[in-house]
PDB file of C-alpha atoms in Angstrom:
ATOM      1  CA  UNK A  80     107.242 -40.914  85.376  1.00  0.00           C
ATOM      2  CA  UNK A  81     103.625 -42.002  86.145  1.00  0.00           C
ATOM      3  CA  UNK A  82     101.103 -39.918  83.801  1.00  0.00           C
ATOM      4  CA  UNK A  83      97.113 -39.145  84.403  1.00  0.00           C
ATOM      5  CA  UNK A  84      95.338 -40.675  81.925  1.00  0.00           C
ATOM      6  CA  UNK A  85      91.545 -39.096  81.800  1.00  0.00           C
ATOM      7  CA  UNK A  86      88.757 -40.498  82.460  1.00  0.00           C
ATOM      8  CA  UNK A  87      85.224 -39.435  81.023  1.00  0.00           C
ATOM      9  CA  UNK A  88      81.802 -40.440  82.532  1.00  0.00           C
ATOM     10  CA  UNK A  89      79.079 -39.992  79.880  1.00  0.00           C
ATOM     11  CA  UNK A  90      76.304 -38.435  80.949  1.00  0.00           C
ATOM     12  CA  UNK A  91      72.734 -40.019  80.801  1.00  0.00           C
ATOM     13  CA  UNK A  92      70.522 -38.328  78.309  1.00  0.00           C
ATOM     14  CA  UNK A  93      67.680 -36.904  79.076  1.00  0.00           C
ATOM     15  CA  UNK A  94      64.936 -39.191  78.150  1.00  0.00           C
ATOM     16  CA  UNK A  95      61.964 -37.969  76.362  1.00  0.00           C
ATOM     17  CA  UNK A  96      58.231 -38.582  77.070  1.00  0.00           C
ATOM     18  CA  UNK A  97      54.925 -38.488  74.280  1.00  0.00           C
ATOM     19  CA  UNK A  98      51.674 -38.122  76.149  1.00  0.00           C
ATOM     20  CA  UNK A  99      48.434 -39.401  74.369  1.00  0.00           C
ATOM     21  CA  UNK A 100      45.381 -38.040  75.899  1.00  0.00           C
ATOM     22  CA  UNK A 101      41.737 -37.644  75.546  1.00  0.00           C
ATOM     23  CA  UNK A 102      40.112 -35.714  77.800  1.00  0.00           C
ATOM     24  CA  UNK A 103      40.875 -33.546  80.962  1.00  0.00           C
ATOM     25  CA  UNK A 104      44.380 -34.390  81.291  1.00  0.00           C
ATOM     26  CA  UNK A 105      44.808 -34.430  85.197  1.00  0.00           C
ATOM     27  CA  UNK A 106      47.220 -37.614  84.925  1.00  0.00           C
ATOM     28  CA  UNK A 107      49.197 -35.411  82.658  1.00  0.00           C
ATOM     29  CA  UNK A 108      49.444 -32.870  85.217  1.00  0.00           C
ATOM     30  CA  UNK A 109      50.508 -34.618  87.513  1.00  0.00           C
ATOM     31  CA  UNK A 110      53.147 -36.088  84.785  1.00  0.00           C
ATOM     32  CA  UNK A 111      53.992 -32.132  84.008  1.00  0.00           C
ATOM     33  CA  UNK A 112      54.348 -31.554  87.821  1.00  0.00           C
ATOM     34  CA  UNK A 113      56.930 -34.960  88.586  1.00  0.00           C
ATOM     35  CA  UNK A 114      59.292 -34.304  85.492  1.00  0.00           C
ATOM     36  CA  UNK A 115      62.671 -32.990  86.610  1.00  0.00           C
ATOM     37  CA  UNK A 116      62.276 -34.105  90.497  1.00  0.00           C
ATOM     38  CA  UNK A 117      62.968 -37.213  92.494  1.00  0.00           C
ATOM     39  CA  UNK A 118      59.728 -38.616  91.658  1.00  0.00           C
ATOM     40  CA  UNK A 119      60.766 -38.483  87.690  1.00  0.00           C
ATOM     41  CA  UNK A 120      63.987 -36.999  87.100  1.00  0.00           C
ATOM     42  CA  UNK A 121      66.061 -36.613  83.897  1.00  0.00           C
ATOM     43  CA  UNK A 122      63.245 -36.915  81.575  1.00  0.00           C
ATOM     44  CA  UNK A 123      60.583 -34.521  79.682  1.00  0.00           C
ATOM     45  CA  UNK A 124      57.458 -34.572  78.389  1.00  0.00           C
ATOM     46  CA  UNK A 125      58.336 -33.100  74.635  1.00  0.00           C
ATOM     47  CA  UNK A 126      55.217 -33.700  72.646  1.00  0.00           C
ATOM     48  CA  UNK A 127      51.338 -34.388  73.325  1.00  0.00           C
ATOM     49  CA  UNK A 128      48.804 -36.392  71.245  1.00  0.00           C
ATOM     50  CA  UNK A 129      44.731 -35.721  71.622  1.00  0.00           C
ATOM     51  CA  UNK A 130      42.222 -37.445  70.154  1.00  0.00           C
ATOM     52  CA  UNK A 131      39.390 -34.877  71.373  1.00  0.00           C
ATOM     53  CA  UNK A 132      39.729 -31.203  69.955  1.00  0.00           C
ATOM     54  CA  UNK A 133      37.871 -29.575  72.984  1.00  0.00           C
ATOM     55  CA  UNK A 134      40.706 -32.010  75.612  1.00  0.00           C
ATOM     56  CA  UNK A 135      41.391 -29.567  78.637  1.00  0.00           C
ATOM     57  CA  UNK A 136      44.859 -31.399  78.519  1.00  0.00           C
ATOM     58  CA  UNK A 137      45.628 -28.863  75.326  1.00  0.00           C
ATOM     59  CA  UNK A 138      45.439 -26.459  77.636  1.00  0.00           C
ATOM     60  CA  UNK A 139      47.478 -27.983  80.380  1.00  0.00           C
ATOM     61  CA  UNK A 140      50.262 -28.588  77.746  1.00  0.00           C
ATOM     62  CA  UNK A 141      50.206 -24.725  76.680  1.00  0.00           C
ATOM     63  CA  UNK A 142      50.493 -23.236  79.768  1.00  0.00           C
ATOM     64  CA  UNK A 143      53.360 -25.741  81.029  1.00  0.00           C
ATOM     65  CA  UNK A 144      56.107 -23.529  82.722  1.00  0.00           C
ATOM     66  CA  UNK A 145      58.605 -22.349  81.942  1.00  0.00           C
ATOM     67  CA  UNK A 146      57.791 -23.491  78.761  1.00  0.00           C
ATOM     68  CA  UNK A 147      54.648 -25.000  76.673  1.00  0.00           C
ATOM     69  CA  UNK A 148      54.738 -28.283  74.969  1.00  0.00           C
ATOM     70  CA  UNK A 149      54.320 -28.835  71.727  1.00  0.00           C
ATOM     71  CA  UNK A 150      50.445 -30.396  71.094  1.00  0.00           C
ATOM     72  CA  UNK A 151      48.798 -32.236  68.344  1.00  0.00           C
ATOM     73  CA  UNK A 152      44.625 -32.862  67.631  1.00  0.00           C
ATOM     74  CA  UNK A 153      44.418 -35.934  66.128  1.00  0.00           C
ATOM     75  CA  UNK A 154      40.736 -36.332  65.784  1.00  0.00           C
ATOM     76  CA  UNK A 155      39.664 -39.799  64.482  1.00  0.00           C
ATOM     77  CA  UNK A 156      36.333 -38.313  62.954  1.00  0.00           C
ATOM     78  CA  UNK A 157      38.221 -35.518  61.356  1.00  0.00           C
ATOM     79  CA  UNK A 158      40.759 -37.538  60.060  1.00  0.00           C
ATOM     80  CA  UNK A 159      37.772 -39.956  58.374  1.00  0.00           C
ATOM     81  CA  UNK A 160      36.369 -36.892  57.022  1.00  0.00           C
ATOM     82  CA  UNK A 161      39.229 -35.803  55.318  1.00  0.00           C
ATOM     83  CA  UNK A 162      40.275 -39.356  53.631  1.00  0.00           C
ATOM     84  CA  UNK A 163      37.037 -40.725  52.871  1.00  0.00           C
ATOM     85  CA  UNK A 164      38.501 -44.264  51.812  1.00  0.00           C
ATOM     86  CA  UNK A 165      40.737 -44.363  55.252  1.00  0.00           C
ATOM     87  CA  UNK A 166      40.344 -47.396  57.682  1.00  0.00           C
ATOM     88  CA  UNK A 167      40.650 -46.934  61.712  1.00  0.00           C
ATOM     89  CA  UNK A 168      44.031 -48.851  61.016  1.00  0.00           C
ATOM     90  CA  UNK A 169      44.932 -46.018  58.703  1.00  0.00           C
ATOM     91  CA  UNK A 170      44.130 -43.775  61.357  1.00  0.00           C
ATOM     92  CA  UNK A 171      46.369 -45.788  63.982  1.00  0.00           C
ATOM     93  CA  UNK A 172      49.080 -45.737  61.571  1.00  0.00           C
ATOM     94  CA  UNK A 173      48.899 -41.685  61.959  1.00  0.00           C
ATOM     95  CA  UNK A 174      48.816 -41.775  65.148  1.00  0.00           C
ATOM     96  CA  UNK A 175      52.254 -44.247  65.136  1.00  0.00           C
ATOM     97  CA  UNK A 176      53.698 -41.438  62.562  1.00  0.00           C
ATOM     98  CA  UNK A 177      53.093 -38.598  64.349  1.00  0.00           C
ATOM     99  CA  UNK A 178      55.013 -40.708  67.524  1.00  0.00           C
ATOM    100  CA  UNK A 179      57.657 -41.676  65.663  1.00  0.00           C
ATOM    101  CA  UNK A 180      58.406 -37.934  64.712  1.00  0.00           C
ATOM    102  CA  UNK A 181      58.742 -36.614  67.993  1.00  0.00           C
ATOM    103  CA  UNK A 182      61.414 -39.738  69.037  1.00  0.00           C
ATOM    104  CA  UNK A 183      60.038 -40.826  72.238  1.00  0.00           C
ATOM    105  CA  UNK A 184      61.691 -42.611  74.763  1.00  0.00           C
ATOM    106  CA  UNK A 185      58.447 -43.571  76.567  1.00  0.00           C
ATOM    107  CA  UNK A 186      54.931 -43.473  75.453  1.00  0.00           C
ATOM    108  CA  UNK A 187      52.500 -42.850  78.078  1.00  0.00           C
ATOM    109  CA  UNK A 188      48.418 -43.206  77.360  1.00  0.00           C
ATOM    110  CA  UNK A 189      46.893 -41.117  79.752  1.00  0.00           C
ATOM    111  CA  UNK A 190      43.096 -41.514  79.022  1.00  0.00           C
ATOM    112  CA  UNK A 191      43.290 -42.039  75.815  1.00  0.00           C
ATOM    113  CA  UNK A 192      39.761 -43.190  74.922  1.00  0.00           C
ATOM    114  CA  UNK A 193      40.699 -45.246  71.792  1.00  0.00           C
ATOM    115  CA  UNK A 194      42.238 -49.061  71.363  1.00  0.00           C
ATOM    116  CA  UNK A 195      44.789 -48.935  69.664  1.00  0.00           C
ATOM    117  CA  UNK A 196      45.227 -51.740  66.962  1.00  0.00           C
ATOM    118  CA  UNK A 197      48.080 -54.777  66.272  1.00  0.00           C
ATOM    119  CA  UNK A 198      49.364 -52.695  63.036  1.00  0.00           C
ATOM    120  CA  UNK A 199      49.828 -49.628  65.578  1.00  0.00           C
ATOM    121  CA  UNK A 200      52.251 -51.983  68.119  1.00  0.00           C
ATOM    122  CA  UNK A 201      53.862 -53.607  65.575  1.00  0.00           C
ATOM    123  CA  UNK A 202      55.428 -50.243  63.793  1.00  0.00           C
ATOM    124  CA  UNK A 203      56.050 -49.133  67.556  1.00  0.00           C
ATOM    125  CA  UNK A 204      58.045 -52.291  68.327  1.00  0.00           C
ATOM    126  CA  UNK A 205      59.856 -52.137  65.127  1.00  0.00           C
ATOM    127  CA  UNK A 206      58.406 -54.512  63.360  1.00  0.00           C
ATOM    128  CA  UNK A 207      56.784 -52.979  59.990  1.00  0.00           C
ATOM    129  CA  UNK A 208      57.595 -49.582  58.645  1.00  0.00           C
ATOM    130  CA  UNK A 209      54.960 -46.640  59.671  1.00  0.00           C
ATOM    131  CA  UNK A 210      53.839 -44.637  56.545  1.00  0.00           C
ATOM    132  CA  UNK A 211      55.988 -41.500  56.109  1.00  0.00           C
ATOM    133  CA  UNK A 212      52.923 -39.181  55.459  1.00  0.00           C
ATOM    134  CA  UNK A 213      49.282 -39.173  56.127  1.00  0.00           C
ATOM    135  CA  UNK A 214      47.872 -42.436  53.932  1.00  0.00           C
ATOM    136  CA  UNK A 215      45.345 -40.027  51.701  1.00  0.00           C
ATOM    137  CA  UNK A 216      46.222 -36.243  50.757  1.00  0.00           C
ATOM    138  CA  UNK A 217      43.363 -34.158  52.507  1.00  0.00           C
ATOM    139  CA  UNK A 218      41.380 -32.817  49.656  1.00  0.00           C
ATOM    140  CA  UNK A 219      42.212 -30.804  47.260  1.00  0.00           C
ATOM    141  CA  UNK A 220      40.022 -27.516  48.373  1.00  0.00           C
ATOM    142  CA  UNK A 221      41.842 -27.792  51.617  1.00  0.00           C
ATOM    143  CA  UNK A 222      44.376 -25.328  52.349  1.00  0.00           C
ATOM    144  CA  UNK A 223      47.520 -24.544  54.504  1.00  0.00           C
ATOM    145  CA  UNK A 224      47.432 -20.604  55.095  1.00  0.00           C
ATOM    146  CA  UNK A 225      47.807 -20.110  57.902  1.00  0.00           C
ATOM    147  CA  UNK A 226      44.989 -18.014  59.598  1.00  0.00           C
ATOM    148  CA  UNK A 227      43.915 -16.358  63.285  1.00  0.00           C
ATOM    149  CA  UNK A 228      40.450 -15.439  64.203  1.00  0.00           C
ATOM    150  CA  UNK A 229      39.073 -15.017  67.700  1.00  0.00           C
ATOM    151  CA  UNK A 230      36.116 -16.692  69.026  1.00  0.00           C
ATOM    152  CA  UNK A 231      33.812 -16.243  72.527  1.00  0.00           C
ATOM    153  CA  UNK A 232      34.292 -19.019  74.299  1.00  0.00           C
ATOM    154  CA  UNK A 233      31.486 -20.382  76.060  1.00  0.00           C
ATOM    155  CA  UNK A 234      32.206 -23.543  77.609  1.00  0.00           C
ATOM    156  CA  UNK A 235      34.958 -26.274  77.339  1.00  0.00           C
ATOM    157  CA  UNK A 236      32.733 -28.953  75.845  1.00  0.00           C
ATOM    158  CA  UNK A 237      31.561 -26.515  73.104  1.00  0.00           C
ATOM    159  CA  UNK A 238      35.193 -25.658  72.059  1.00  0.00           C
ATOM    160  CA  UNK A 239      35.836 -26.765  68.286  1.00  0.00           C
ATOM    161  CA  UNK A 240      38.889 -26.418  67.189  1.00  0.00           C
ATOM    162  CA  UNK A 241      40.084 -28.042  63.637  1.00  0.00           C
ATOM    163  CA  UNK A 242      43.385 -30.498  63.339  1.00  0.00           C
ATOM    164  CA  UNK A 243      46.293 -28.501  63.050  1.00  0.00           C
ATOM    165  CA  UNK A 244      44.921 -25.750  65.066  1.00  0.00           C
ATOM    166  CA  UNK A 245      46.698 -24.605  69.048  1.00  0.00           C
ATOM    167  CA  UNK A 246      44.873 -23.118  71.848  1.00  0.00           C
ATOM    168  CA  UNK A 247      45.965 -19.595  73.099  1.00  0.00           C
ATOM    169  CA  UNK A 248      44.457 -18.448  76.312  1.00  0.00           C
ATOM    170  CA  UNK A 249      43.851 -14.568  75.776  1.00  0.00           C
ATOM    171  CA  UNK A 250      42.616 -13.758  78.825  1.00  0.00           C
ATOM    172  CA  UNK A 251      43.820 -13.736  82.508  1.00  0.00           C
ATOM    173  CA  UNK A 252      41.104 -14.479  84.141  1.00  0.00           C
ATOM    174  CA  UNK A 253      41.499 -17.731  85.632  1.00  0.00           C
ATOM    175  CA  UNK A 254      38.396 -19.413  85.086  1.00  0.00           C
ATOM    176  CA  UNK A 255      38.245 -20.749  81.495  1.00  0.00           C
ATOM    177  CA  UNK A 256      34.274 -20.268  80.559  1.00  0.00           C
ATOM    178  CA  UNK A 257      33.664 -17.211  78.663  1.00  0.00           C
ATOM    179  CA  UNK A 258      37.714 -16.802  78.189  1.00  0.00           C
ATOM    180  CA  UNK A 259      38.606 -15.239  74.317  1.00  0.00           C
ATOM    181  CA  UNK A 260      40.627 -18.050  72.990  1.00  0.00           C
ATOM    182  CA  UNK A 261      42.846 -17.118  69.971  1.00  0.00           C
ATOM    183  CA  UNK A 262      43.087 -20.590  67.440  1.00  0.00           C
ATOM    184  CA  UNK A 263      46.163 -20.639  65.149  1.00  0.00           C
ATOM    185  CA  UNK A 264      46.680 -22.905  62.272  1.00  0.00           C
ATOM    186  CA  UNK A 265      50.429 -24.744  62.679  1.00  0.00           C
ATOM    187  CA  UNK A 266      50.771 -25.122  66.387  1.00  0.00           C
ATOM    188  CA  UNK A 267      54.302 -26.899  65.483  1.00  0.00           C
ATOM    189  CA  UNK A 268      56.916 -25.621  68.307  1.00  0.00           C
ATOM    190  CA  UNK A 269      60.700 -25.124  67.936  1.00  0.00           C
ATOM    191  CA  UNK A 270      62.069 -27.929  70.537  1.00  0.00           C
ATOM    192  CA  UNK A 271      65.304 -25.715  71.862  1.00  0.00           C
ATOM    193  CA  UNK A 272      64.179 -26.066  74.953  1.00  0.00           C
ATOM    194  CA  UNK A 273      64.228 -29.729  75.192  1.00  0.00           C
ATOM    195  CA  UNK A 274      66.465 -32.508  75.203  1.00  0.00           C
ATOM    196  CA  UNK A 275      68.365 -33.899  72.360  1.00  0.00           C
ATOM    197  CA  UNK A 276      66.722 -36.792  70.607  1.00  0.00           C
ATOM    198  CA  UNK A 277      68.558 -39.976  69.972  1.00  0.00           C
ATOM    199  CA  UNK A 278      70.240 -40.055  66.927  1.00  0.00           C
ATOM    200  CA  UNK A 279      68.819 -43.291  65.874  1.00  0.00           C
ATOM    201  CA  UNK A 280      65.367 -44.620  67.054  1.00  0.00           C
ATOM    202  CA  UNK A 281      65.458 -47.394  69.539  1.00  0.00           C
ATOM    203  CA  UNK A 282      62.944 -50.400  69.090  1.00  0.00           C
ATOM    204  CA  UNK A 283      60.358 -51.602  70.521  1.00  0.00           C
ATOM    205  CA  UNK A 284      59.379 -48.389  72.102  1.00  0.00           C
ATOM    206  CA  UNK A 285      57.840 -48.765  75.725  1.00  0.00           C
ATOM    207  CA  UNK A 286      53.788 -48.241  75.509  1.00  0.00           C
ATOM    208  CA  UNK A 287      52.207 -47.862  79.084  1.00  0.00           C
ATOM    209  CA  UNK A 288      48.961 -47.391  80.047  1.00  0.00           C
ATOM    210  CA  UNK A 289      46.877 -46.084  82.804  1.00  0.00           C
ATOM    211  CA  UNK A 290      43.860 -48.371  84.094  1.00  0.00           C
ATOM    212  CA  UNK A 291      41.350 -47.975  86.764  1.00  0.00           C
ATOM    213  CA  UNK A 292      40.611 -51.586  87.428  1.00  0.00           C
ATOM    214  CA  UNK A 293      42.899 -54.358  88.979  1.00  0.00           C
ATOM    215  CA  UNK A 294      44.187 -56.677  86.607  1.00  0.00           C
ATOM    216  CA  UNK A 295      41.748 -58.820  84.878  1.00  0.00           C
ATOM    217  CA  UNK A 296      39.262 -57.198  86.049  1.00  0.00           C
ATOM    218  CA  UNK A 297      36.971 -54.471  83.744  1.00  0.00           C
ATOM    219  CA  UNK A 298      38.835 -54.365  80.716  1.00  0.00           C
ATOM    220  CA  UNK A 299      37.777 -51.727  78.151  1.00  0.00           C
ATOM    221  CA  UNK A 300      35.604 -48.654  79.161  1.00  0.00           C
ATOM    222  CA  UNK A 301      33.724 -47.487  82.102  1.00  0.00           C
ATOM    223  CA  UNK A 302      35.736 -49.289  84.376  1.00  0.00           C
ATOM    224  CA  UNK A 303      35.015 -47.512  87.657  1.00  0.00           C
ATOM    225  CA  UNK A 304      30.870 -47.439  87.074  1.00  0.00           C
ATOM    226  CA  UNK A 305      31.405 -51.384  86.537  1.00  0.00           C
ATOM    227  CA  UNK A 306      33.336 -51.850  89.419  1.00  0.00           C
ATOM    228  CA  UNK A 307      30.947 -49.676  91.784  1.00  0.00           C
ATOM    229  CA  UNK A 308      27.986 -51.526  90.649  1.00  0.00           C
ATOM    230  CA  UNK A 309      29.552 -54.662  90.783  1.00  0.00           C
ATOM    231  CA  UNK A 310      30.239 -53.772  94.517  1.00  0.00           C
ATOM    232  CA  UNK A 311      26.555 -52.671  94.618  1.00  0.00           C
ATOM    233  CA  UNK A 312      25.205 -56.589  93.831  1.00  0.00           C
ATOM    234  CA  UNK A 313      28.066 -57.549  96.421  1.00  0.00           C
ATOM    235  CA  UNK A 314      29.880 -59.564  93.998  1.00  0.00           C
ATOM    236  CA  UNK A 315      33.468 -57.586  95.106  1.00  0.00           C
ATOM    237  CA  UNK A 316      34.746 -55.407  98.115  1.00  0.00           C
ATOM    238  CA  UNK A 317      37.332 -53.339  96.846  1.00  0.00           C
ATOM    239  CA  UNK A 318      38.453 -52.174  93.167  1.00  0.00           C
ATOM    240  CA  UNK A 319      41.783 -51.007  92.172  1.00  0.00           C
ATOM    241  CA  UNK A 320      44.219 -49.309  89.503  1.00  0.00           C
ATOM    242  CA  UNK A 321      47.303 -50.106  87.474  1.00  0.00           C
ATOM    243  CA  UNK A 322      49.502 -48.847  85.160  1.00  0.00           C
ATOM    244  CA  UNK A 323      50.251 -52.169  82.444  1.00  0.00           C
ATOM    245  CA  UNK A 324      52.399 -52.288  79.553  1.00  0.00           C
ATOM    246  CA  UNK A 325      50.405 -52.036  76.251  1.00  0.00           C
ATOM    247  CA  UNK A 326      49.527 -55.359  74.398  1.00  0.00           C
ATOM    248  CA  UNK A 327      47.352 -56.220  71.416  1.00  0.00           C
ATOM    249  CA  UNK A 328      44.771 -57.757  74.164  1.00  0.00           C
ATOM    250  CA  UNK A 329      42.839 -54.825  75.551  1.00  0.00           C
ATOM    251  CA  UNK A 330      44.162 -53.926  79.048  1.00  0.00           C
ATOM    252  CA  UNK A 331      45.876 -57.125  79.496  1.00  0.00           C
ATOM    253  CA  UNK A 332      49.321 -56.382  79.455  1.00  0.00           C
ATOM    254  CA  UNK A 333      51.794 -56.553  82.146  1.00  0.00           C
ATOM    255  CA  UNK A 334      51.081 -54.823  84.894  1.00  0.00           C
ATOM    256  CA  UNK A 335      53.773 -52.468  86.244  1.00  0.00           C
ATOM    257  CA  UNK A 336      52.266 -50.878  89.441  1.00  0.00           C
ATOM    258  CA  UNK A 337      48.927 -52.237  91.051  1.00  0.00           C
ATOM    259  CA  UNK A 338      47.176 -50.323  93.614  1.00  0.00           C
ATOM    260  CA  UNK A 339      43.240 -51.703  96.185  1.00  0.00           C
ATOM    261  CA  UNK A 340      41.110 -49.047  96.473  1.00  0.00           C
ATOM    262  CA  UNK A 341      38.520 -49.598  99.180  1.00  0.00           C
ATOM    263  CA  UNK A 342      34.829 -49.407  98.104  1.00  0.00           C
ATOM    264  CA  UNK A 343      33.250 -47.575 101.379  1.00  0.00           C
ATOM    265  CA  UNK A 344      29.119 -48.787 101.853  1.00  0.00           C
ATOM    266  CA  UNK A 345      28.284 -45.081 101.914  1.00  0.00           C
ATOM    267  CA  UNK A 346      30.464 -44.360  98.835  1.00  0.00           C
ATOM    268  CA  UNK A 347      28.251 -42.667  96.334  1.00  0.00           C
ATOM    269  CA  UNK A 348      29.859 -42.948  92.611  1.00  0.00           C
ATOM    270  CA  UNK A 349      31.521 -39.605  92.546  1.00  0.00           C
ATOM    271  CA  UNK A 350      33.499 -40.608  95.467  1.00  0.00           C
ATOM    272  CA  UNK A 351      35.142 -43.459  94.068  1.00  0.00           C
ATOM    273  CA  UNK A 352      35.881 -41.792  91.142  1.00  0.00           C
ATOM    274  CA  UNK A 353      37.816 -38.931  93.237  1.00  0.00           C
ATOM    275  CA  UNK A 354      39.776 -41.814  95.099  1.00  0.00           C
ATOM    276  CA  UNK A 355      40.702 -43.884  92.151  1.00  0.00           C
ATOM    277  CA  UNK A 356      41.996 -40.678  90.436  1.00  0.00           C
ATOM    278  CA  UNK A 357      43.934 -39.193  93.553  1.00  0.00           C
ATOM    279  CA  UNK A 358      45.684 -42.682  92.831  1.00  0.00           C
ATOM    280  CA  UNK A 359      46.396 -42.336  89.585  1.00  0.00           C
ATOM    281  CA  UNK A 360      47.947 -39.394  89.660  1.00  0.00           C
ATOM    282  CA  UNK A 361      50.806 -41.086  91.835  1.00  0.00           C
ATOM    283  CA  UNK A 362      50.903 -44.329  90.148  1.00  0.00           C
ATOM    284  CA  UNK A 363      51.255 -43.285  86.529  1.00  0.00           C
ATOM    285  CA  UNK A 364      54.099 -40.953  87.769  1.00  0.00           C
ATOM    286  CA  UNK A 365      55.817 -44.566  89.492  1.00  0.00           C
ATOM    287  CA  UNK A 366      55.047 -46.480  86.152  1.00  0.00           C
ATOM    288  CA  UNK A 367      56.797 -44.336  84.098  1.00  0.00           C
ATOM    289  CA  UNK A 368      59.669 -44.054  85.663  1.00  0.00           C
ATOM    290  CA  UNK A 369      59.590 -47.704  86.318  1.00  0.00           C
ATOM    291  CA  UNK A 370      60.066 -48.159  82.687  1.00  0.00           C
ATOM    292  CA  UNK A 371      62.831 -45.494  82.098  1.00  0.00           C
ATOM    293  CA  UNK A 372      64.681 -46.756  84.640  1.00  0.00           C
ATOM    294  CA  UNK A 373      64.695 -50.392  83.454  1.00  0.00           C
ATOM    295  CA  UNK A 374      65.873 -48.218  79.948  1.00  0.00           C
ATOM    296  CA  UNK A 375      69.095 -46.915  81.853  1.00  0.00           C
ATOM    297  CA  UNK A 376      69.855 -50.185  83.141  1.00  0.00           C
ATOM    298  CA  UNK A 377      69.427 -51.659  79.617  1.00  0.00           C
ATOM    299  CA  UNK A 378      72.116 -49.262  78.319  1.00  0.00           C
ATOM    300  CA  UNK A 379      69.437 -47.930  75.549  1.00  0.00           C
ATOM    301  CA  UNK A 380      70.870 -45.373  74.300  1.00  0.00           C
TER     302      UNK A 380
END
């Protein structure tokens, strides 16, 4: 008598995505936008990082449909401030903490404005332990009630808002200058509505980054102004932009996706700026998934 015997096909879990940002957050948009289609399926973003308190990407993050992700201001000066003894390692090894806590599959720096130091890579590949809490108390006076108030908002670069604190639109109008903003203390979010994290925390962890230069050439900041002006003296016809993984050498590490971007003669700054980041927005979506992809085949679980 010939029996069935069953046969089970795990299912892939869903993989899980931490954002670091600094500014605007357009790349994370278009990150937001790609999750759960063909361009970047079975993953989520779960958690974003900023380094700037006033980062439009805050706001991106909390109006996410259908539902908002969980943020974190991570200010460098503010955390200085508070530990008056700390290092910017220190501050890096925050940063690595508050990673490792929301058990990321992927990181993905998407104008993050700070360089990020060999102590920060090593805890991410595994090497050395992170700290398990901030490395100095905050100061004694401080305190952890939490508290509302309501501010007029003027403009987006004027908006201070404290570490620890979330951004509530209060208004539905859709322009954001003069909107009432409500700031809450705790923006911590129940994570029901995303996927399972891994039971154990797989090592190294996957750093990419986002880079508007061709490899090798601008490192470091102001990488588009370089390039233009470099085009300027005639010294090179076209620019470019890549998504690399992250190394200890400042934009140096392997790149992943490489796009030329044609510098036009009657190009004025702004318009290479608005090409490069029209790219960007496609590319970063390609590297990530690039790198999950190569997880699945892997077999990391």
């Amino acid at each position: 008598m010939t029996t069935l015997q069953e046969t089970i096909i795990p299912t892939k879990r869903v993989r899980r995505i931490t954002v670091l940002i600094s500014g605007s957050g357009s790349n994370l948009q278009a990150l937001l936008d790609s999750t759960s289609t063909s361009r970047l399926p079975n993953c989520q973003i779960t958690y974003v990082i900023s380094s700037r308190s006033n980062a439009y990407g805050l706001i991106r993050a909390k109006n996410n449909k259908p539902f908002s992700i969980p943020t974190k201001i991570c200010s460098l000066k503010t955390f200085q401030n508070k530990n008056k003894n700390s290092t910017r390692e220190d501050y890096d090894c925050e940063i690595s903490r508050l990673i490792l806590n929301s058990k990321p599959d992927l990181v993905v720096l998407a104008g993050w404005m700070h360089i990020l130091s060999d102590k920060f890579l090593q805890i991410l590949n595994g090497q050395i332990k992170p700290p398990l809490s901030p490395t100095l108390p905050p100061p004694p006076s401080s305190s952890t009630t939490s508290t509302e108030k309501e501010i007029q908002l003027p403009d987006l670069n004027d908006l201070k808002i404290s570490d620890n604190d979330k951004i509530e639109k209060t208004s539905s109008s859709s322009s954001f200058k003069g909107e009432q903003v409500k700031i809450t203390s705790n923006e911590e979010k129940e994570e029901s509505n995303f996927p399972e994290p891994p039971l154990h925390q797989s090592f190294p962890i996957p750093i990419i980054n986002l880079h508007p230069a061709l490899p090798g050439q601008f490192d470091g900041a102001n990488a588009i102004g370089r390039a233009f002006e470099a085009f300027q003296k005639g010294e090179i016809k076209n620019t470019g932009v890549m998504v690399h993984r992250v190394v200890a050498e400042v934009d140096r590490g392997e790149p992943l996706v490489v796009r030329e971007i044609e510098i036009k003669k009657e190009d004025k700054l702004e318009d290479l700026e608005a090409r490069i980041h029209e790219v960007e927005h496609q590319i970063i979506v390609e590297g990530a998934k690039l790198v999950l992809e190569e997880l699945d085949k892997e077999g990391r679980p």
